[in-house]
PDB file of N, CA and C in Angstrom:
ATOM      1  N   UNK A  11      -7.251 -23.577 -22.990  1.00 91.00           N
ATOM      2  CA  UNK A  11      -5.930 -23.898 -22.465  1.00 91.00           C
ATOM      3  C   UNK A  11      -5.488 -22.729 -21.581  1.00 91.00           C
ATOM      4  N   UNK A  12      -5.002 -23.284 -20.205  1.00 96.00           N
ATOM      5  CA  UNK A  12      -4.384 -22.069 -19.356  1.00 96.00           C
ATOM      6  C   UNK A  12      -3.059 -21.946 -19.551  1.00 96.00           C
ATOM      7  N   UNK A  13      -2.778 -20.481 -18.555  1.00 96.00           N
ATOM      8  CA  UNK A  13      -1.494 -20.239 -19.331  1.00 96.00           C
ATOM      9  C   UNK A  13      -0.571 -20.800 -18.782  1.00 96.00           C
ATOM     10  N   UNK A  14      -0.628 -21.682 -18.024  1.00 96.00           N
ATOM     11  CA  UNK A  14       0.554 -23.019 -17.719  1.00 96.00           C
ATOM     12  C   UNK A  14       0.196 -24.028 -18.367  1.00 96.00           C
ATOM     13  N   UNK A  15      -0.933 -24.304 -19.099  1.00 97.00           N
ATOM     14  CA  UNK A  15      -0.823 -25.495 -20.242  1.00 97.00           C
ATOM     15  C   UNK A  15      -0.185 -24.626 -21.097  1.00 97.00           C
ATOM     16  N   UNK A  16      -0.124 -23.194 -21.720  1.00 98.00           N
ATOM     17  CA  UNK A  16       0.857 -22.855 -22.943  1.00 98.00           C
ATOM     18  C   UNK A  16       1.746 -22.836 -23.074  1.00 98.00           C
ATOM     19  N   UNK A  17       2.406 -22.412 -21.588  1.00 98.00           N
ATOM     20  CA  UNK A  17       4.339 -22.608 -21.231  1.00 98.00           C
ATOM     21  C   UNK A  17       4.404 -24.068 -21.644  1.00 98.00           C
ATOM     22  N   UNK A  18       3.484 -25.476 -20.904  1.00 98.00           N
ATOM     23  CA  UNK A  18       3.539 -26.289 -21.559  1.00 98.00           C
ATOM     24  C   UNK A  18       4.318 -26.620 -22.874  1.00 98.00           C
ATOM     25  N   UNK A  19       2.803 -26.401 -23.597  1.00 98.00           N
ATOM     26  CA  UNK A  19       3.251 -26.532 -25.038  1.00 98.00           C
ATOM     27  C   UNK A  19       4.395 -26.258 -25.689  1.00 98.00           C
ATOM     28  N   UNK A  20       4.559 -24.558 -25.628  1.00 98.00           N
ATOM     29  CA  UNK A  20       5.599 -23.847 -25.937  1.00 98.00           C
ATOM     30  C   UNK A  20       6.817 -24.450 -26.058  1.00 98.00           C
ATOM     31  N   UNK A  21       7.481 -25.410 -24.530  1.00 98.00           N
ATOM     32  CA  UNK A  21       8.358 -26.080 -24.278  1.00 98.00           C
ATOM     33  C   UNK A  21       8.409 -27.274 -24.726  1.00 98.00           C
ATOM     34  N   UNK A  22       7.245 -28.015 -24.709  1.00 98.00           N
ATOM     35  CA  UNK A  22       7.574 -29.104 -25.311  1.00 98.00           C
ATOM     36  C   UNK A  22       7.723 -29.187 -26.895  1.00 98.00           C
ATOM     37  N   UNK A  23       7.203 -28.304 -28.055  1.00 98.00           N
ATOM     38  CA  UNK A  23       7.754 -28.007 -28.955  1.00 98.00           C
ATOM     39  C   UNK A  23       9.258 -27.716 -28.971  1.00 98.00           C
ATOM     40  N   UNK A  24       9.289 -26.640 -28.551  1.00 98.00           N
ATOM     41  CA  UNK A  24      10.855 -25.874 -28.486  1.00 98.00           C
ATOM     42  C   UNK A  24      11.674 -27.169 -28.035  1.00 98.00           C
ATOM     43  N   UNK A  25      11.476 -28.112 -27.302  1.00 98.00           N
ATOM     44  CA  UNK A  25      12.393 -29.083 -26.704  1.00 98.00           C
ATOM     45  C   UNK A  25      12.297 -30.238 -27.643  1.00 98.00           C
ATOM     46  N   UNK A  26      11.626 -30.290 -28.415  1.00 98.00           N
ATOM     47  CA  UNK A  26      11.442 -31.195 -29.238  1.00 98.00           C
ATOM     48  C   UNK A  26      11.728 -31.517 -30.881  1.00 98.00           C
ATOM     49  N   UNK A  27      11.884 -30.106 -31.394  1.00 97.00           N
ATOM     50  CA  UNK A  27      12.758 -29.470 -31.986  1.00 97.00           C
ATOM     51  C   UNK A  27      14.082 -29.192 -32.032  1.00 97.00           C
ATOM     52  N   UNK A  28      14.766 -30.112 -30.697  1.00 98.00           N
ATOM     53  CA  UNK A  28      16.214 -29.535 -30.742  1.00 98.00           C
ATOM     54  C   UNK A  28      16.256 -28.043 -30.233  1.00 98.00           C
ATOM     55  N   UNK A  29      15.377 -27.585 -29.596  1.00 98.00           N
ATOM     56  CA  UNK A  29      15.872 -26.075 -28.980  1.00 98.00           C
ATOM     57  C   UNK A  29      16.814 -26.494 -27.293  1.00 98.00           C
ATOM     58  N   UNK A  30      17.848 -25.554 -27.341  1.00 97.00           N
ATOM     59  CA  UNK A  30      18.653 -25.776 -26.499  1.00 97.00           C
ATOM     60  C   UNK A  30      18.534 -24.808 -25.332  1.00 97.00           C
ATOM     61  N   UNK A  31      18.538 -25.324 -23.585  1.00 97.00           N
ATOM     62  CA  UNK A  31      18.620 -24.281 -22.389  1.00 97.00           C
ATOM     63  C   UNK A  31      16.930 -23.106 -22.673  1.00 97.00           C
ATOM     64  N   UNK A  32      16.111 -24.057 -22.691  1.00 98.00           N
ATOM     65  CA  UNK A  32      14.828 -22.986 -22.409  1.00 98.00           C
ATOM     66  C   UNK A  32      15.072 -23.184 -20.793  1.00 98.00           C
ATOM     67  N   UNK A  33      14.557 -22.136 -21.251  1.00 96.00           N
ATOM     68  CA  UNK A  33      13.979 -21.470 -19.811  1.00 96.00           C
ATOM     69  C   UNK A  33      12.782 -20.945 -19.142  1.00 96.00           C
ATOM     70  N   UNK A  34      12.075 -20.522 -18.529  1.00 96.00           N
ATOM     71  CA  UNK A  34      10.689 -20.054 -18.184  1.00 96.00           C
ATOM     72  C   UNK A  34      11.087 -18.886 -17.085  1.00 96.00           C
ATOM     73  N   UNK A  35      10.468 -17.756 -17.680  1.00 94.00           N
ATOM     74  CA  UNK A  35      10.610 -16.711 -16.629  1.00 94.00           C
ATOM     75  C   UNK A  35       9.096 -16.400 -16.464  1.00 94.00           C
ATOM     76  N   UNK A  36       9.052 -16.251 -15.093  1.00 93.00           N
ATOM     77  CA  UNK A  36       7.788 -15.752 -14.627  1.00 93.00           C
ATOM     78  C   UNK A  36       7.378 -14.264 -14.264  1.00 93.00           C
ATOM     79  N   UNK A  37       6.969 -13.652 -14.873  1.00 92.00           N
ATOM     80  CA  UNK A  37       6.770 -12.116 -15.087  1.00 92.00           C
ATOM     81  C   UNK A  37       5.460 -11.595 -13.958  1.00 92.00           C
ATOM     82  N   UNK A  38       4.558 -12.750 -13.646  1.00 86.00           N
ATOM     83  CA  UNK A  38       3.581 -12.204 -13.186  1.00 86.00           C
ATOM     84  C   UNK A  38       3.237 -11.109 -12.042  1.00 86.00           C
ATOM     85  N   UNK A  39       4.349 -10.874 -11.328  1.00 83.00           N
ATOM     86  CA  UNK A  39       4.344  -9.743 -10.239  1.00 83.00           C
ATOM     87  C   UNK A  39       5.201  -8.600 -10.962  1.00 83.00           C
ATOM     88  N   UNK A  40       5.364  -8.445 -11.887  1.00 85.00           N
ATOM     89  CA  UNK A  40       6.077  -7.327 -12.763  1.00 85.00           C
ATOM     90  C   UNK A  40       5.030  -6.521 -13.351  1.00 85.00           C
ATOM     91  N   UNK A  41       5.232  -5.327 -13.477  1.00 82.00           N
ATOM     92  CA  UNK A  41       4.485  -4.778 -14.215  1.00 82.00           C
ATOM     93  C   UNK A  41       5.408  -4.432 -15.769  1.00 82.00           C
ATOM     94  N   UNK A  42       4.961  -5.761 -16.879  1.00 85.00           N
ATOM     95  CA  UNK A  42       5.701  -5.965 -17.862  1.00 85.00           C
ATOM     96  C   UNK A  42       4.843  -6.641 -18.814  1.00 85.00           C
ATOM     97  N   UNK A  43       5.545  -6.197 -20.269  1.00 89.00           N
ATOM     98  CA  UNK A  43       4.637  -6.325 -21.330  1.00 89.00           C
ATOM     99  C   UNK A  43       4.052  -8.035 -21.352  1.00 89.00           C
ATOM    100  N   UNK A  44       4.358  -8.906 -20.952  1.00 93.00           N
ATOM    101  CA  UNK A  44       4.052 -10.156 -20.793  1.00 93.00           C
ATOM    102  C   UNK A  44       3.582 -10.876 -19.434  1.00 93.00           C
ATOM    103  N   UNK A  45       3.388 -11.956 -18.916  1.00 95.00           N
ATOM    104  CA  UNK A  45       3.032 -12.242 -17.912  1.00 95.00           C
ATOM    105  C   UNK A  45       4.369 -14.013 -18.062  1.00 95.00           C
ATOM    106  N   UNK A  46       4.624 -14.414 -18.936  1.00 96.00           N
ATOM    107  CA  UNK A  46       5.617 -15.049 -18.603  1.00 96.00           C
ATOM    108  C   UNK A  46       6.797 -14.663 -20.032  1.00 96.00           C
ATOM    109  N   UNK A  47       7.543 -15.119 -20.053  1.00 96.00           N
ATOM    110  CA  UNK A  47       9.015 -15.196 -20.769  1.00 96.00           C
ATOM    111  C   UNK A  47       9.586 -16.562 -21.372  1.00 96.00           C
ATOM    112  N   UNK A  48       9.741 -17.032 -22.216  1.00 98.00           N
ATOM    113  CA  UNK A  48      10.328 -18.312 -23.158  1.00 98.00           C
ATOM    114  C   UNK A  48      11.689 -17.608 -23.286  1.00 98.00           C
ATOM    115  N   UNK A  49      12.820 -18.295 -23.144  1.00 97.00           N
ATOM    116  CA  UNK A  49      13.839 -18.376 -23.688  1.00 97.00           C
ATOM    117  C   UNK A  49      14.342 -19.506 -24.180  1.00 97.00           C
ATOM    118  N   UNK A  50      14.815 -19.957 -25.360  1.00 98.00           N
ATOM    119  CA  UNK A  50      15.575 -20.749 -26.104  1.00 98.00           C
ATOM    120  C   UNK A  50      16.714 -20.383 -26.929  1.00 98.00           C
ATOM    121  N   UNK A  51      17.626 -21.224 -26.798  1.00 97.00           N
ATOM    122  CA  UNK A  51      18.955 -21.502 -27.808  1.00 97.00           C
ATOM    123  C   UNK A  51      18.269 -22.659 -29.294  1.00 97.00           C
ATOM    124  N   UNK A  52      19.248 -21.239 -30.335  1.00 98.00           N
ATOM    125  CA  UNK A  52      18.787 -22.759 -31.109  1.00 98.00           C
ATOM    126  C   UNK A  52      20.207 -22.476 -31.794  1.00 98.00           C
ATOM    127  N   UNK A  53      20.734 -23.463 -32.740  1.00 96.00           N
ATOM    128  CA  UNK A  53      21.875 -23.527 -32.974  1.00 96.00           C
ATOM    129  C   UNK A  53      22.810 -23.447 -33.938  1.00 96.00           C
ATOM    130  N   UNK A  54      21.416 -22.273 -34.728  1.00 96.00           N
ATOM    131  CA  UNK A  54      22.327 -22.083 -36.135  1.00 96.00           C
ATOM    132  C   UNK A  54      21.442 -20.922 -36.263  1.00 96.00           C
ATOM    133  N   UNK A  55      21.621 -20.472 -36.978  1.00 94.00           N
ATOM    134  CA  UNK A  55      20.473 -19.392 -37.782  1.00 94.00           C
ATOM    135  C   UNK A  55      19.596 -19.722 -38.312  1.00 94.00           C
ATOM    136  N   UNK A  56      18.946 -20.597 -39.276  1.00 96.00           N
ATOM    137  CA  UNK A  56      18.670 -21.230 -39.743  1.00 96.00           C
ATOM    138  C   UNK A  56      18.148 -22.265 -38.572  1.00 96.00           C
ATOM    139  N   UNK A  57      18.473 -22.683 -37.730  1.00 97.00           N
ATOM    140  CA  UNK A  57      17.680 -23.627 -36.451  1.00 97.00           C
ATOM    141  C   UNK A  57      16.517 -22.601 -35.769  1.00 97.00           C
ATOM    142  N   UNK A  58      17.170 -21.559 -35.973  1.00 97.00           N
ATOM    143  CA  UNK A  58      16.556 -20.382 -35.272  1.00 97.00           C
ATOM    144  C   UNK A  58      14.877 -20.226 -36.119  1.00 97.00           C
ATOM    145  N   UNK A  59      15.455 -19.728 -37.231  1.00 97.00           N
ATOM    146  CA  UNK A  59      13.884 -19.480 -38.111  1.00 97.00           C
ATOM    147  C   UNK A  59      13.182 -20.836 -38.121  1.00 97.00           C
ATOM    148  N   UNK A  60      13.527 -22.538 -38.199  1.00 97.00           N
ATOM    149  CA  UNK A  60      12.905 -23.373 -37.954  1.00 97.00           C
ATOM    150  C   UNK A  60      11.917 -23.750 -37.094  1.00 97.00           C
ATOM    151  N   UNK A  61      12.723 -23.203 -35.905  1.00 98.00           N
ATOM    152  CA  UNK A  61      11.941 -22.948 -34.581  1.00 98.00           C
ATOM    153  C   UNK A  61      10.528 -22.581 -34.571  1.00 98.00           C
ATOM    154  N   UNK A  62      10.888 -21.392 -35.193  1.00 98.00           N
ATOM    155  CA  UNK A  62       9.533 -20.134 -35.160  1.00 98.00           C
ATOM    156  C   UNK A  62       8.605 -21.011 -36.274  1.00 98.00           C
ATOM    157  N   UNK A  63       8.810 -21.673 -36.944  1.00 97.00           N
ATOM    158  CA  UNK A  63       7.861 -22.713 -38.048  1.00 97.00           C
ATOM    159  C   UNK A  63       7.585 -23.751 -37.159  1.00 97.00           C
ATOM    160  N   UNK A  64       8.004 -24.167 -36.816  1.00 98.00           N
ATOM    161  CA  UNK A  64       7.718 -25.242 -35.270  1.00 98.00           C
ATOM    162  C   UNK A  64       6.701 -24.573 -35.194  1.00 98.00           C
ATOM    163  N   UNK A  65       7.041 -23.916 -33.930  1.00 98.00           N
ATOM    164  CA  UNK A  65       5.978 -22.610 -33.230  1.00 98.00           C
ATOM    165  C   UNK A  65       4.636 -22.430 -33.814  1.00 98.00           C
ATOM    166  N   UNK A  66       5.018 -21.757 -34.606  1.00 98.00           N
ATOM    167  CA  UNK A  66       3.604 -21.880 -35.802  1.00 98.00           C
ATOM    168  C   UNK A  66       2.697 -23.198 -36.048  1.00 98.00           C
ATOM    169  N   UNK A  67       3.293 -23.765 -36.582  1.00 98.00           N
ATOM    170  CA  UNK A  67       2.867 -25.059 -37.068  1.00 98.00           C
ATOM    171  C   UNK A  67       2.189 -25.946 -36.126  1.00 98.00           C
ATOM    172  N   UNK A  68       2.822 -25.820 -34.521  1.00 97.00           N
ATOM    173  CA  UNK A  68       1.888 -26.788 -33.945  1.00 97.00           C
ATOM    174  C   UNK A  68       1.320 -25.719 -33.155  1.00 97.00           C
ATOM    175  N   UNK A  69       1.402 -24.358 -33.144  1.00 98.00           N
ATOM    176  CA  UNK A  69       0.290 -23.817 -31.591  1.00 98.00           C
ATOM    177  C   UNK A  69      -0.854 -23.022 -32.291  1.00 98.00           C
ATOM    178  N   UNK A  70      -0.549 -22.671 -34.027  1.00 97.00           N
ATOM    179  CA  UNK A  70      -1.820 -21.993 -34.031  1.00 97.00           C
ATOM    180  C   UNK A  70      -2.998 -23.158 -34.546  1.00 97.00           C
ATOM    181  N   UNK A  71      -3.073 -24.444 -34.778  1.00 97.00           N
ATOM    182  CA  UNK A  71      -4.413 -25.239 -34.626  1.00 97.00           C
ATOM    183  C   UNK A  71      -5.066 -25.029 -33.677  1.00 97.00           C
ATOM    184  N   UNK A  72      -4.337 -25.192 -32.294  1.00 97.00           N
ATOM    185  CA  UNK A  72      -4.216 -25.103 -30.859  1.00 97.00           C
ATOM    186  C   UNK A  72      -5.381 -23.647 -30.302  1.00 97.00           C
ATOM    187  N   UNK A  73      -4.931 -22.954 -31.298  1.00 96.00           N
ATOM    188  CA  UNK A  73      -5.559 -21.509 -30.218  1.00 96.00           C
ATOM    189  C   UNK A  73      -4.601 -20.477 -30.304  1.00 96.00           C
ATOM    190  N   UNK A  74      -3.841 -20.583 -30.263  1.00 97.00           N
ATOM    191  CA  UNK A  74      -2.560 -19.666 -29.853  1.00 97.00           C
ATOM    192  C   UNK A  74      -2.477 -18.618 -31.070  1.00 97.00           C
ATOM    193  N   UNK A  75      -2.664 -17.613 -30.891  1.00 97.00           N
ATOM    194  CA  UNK A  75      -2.416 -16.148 -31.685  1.00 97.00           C
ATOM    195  C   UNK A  75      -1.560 -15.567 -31.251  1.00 97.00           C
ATOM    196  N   UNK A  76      -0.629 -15.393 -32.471  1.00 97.00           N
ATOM    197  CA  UNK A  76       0.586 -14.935 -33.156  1.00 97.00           C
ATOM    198  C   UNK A  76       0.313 -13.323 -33.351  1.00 97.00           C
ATOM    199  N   UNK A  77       0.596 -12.445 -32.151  1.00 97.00           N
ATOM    200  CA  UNK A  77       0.546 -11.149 -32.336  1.00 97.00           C
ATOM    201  C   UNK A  77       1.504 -10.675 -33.149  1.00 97.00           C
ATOM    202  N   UNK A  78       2.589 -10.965 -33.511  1.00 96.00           N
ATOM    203  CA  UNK A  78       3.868 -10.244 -34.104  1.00 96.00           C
ATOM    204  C   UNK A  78       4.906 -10.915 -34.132  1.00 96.00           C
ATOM    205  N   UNK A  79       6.193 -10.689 -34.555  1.00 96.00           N
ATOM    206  CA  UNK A  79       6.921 -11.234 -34.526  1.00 96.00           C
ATOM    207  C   UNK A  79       8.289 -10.463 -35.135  1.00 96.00           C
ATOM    208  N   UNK A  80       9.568 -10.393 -34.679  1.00 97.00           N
ATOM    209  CA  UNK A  80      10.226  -9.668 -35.028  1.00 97.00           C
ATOM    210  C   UNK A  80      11.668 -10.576 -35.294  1.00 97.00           C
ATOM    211  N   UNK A  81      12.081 -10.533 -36.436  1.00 95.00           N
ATOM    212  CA  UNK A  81      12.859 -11.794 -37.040  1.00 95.00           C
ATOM    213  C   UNK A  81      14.503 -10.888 -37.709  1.00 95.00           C
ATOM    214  N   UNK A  82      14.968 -11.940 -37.150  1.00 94.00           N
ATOM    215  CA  UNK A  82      16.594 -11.281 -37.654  1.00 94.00           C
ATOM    216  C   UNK A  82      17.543 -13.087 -37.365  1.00 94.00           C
ATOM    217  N   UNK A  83      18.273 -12.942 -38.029  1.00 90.00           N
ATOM    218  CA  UNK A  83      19.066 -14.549 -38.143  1.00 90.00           C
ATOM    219  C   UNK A  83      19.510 -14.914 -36.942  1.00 90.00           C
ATOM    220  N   UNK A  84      19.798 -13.888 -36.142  1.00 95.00           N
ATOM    221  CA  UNK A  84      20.411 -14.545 -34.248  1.00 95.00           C
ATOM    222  C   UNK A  84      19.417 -14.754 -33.912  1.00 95.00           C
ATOM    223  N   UNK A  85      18.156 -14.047 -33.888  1.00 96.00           N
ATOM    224  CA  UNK A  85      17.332 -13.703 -32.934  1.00 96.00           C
ATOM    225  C   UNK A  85      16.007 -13.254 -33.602  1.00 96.00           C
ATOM    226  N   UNK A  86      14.872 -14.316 -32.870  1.00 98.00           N
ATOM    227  CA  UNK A  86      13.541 -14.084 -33.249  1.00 98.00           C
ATOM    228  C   UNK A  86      12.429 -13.643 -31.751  1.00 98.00           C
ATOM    229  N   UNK A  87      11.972 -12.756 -31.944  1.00 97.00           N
ATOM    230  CA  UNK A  87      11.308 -12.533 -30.721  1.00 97.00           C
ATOM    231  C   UNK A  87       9.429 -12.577 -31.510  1.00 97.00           C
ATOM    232  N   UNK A  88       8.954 -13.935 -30.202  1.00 98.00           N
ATOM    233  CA  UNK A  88       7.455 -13.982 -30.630  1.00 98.00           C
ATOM    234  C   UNK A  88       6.233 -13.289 -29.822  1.00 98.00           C
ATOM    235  N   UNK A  89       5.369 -12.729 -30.002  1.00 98.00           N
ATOM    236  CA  UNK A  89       4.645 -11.854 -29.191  1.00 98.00           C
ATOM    237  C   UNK A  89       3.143 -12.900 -29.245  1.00 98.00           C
ATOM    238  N   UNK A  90       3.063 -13.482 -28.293  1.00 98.00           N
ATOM    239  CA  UNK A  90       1.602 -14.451 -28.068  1.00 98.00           C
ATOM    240  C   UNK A  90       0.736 -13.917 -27.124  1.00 98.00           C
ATOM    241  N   UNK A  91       1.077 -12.443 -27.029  1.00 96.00           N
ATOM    242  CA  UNK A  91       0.169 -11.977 -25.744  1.00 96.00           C
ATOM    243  C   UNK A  91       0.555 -12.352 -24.717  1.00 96.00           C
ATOM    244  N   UNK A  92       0.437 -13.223 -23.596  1.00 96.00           N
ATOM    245  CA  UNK A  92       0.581 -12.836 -22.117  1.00 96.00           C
ATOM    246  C   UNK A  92       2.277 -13.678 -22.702  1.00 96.00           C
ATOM    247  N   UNK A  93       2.737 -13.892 -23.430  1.00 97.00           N
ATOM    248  CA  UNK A  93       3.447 -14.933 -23.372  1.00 97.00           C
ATOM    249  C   UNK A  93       4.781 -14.420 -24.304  1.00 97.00           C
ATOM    250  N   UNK A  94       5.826 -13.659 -24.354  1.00 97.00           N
ATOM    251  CA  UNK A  94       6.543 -13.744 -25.023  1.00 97.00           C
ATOM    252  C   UNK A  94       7.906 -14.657 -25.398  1.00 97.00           C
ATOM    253  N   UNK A  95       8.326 -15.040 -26.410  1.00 98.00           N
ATOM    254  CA  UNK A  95       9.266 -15.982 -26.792  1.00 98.00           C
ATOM    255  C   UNK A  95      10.125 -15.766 -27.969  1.00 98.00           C
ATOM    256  N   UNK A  96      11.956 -15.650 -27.323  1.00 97.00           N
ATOM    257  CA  UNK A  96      12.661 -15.171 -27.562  1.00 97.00           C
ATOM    258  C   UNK A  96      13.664 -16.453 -28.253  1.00 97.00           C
ATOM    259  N   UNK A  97      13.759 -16.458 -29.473  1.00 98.00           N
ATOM    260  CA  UNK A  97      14.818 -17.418 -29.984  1.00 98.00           C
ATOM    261  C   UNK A  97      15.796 -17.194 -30.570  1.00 98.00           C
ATOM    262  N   UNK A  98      16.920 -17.712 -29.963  1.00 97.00           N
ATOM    263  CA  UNK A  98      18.625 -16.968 -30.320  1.00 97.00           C
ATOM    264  C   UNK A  98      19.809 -18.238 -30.020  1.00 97.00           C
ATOM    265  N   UNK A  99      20.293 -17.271 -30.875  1.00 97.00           N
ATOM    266  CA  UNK A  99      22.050 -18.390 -30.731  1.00 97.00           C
ATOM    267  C   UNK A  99      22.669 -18.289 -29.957  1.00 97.00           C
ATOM    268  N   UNK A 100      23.304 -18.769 -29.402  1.00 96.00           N
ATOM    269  CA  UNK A 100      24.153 -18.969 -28.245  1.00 96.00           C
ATOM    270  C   UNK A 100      24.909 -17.648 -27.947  1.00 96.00           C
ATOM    271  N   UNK A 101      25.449 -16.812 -29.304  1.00 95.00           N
ATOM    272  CA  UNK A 101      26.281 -15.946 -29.300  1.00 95.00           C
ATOM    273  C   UNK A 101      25.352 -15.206 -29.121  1.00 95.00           C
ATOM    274  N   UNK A 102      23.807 -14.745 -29.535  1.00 95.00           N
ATOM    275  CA  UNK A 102      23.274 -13.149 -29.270  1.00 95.00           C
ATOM    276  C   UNK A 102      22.747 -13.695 -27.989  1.00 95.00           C
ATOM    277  N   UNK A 103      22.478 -14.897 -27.396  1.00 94.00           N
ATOM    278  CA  UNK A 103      21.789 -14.986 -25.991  1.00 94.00           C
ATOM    279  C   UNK A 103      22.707 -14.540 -24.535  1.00 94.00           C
ATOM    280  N   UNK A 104      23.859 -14.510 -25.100  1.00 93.00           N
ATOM    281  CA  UNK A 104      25.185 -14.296 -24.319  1.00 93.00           C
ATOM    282  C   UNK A 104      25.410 -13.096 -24.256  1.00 93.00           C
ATOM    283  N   UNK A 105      25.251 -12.214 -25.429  1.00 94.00           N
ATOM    284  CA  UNK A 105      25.719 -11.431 -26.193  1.00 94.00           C
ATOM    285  C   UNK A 105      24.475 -10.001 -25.466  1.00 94.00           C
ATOM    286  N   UNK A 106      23.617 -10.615 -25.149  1.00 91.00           N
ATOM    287  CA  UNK A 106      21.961  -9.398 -24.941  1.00 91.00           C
ATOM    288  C   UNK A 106      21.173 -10.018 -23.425  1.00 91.00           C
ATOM    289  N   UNK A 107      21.780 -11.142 -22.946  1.00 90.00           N
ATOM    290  CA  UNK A 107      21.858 -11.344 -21.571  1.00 90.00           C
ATOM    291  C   UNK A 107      20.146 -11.142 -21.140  1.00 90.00           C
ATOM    292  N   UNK A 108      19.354 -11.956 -21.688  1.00 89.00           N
ATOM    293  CA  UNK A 108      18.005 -11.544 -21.092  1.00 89.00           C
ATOM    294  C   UNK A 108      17.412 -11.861 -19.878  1.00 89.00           C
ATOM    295  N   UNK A 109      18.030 -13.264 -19.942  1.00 88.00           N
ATOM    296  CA  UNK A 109      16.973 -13.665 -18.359  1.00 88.00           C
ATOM    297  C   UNK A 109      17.874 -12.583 -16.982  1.00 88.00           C
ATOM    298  N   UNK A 110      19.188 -12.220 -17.754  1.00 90.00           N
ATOM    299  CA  UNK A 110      19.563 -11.438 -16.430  1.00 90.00           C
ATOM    300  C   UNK A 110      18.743  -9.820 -16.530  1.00 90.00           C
ATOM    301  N   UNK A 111      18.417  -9.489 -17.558  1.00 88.00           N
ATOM    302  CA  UNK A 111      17.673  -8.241 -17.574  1.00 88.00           C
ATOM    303  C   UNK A 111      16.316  -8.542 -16.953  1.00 88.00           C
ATOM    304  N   UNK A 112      15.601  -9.514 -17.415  1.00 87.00           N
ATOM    305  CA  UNK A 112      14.769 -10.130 -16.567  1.00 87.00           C
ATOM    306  C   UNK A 112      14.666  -9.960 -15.085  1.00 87.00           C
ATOM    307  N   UNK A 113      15.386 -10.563 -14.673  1.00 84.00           N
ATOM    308  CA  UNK A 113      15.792 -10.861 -13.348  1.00 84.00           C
ATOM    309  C   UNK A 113      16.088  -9.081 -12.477  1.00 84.00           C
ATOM    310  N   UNK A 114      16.688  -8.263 -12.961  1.00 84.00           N
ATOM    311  CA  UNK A 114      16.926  -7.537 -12.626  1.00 84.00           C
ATOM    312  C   UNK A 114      16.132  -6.459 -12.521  1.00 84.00           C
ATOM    313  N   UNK A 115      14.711  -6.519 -13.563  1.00 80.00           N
ATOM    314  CA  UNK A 115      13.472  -6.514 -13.254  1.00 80.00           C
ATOM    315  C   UNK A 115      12.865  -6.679 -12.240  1.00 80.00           C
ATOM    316  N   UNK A 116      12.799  -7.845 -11.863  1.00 79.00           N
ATOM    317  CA  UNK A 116      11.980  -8.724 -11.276  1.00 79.00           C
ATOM    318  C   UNK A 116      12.401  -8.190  -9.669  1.00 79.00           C
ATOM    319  N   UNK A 117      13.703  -7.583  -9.381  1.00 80.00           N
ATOM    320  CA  UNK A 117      14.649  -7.411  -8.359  1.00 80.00           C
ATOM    321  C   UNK A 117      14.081  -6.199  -7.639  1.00 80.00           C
ATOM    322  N   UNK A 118      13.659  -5.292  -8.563  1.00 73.00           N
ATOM    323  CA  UNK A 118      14.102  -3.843  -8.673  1.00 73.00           C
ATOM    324  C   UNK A 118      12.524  -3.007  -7.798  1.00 73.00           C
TER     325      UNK A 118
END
């Protein structure tokens, strides 16, 4: 699977699940720990850690290795290698502003 069939996947899980406002950032002319970016809303805390069981559940049959993962109730950040994916509530996604840090990256 290439890594636009994994954004794929990624999304159509996350969207299928009830994850809210993904997004896809493209990292590849950055010199940055990933080569693309997942962002999702999910809508509880508890929607949040579901997510990441989603995640799990359908991408590692798939192939997909789960480098790490760093878990707190707003906010779960997943490390898939070229691929990182960030899941948060509305309030810490607002609150820690990524795709604009992103972006401002991407600018600079």
């Amino acid at each position: 699977m290439n890594l636009q069939e994994q954004i794929e996947k990624i999304v159509e899980v996350l969207d299928s699940k009830k994850a809210e406002e993904i997004e896809v950032i493209d990292l590849d002319e950055i010199d940055y720990i990933s080569k693309k970016v997942v962002v999702a809303s999910a809508s509880s805390s508890k929607h949040t850690y579901a997510l990441y069981d989603y995640l799990k559940e359908e991408l590692k049959p798939l192939g997909f290795e789960f480098f790490g993962s760093d878990e707190s109730d707003d906010w779960i950040v997943v490390d898939l290698g070229e691929i990182i994916v960030h899941i948060m509530t509305p309030a810490y996604r607002q609150k820690y502003s990524i795709e604009e840090f992103l972006s401002e990256l991407k600018s600079s």
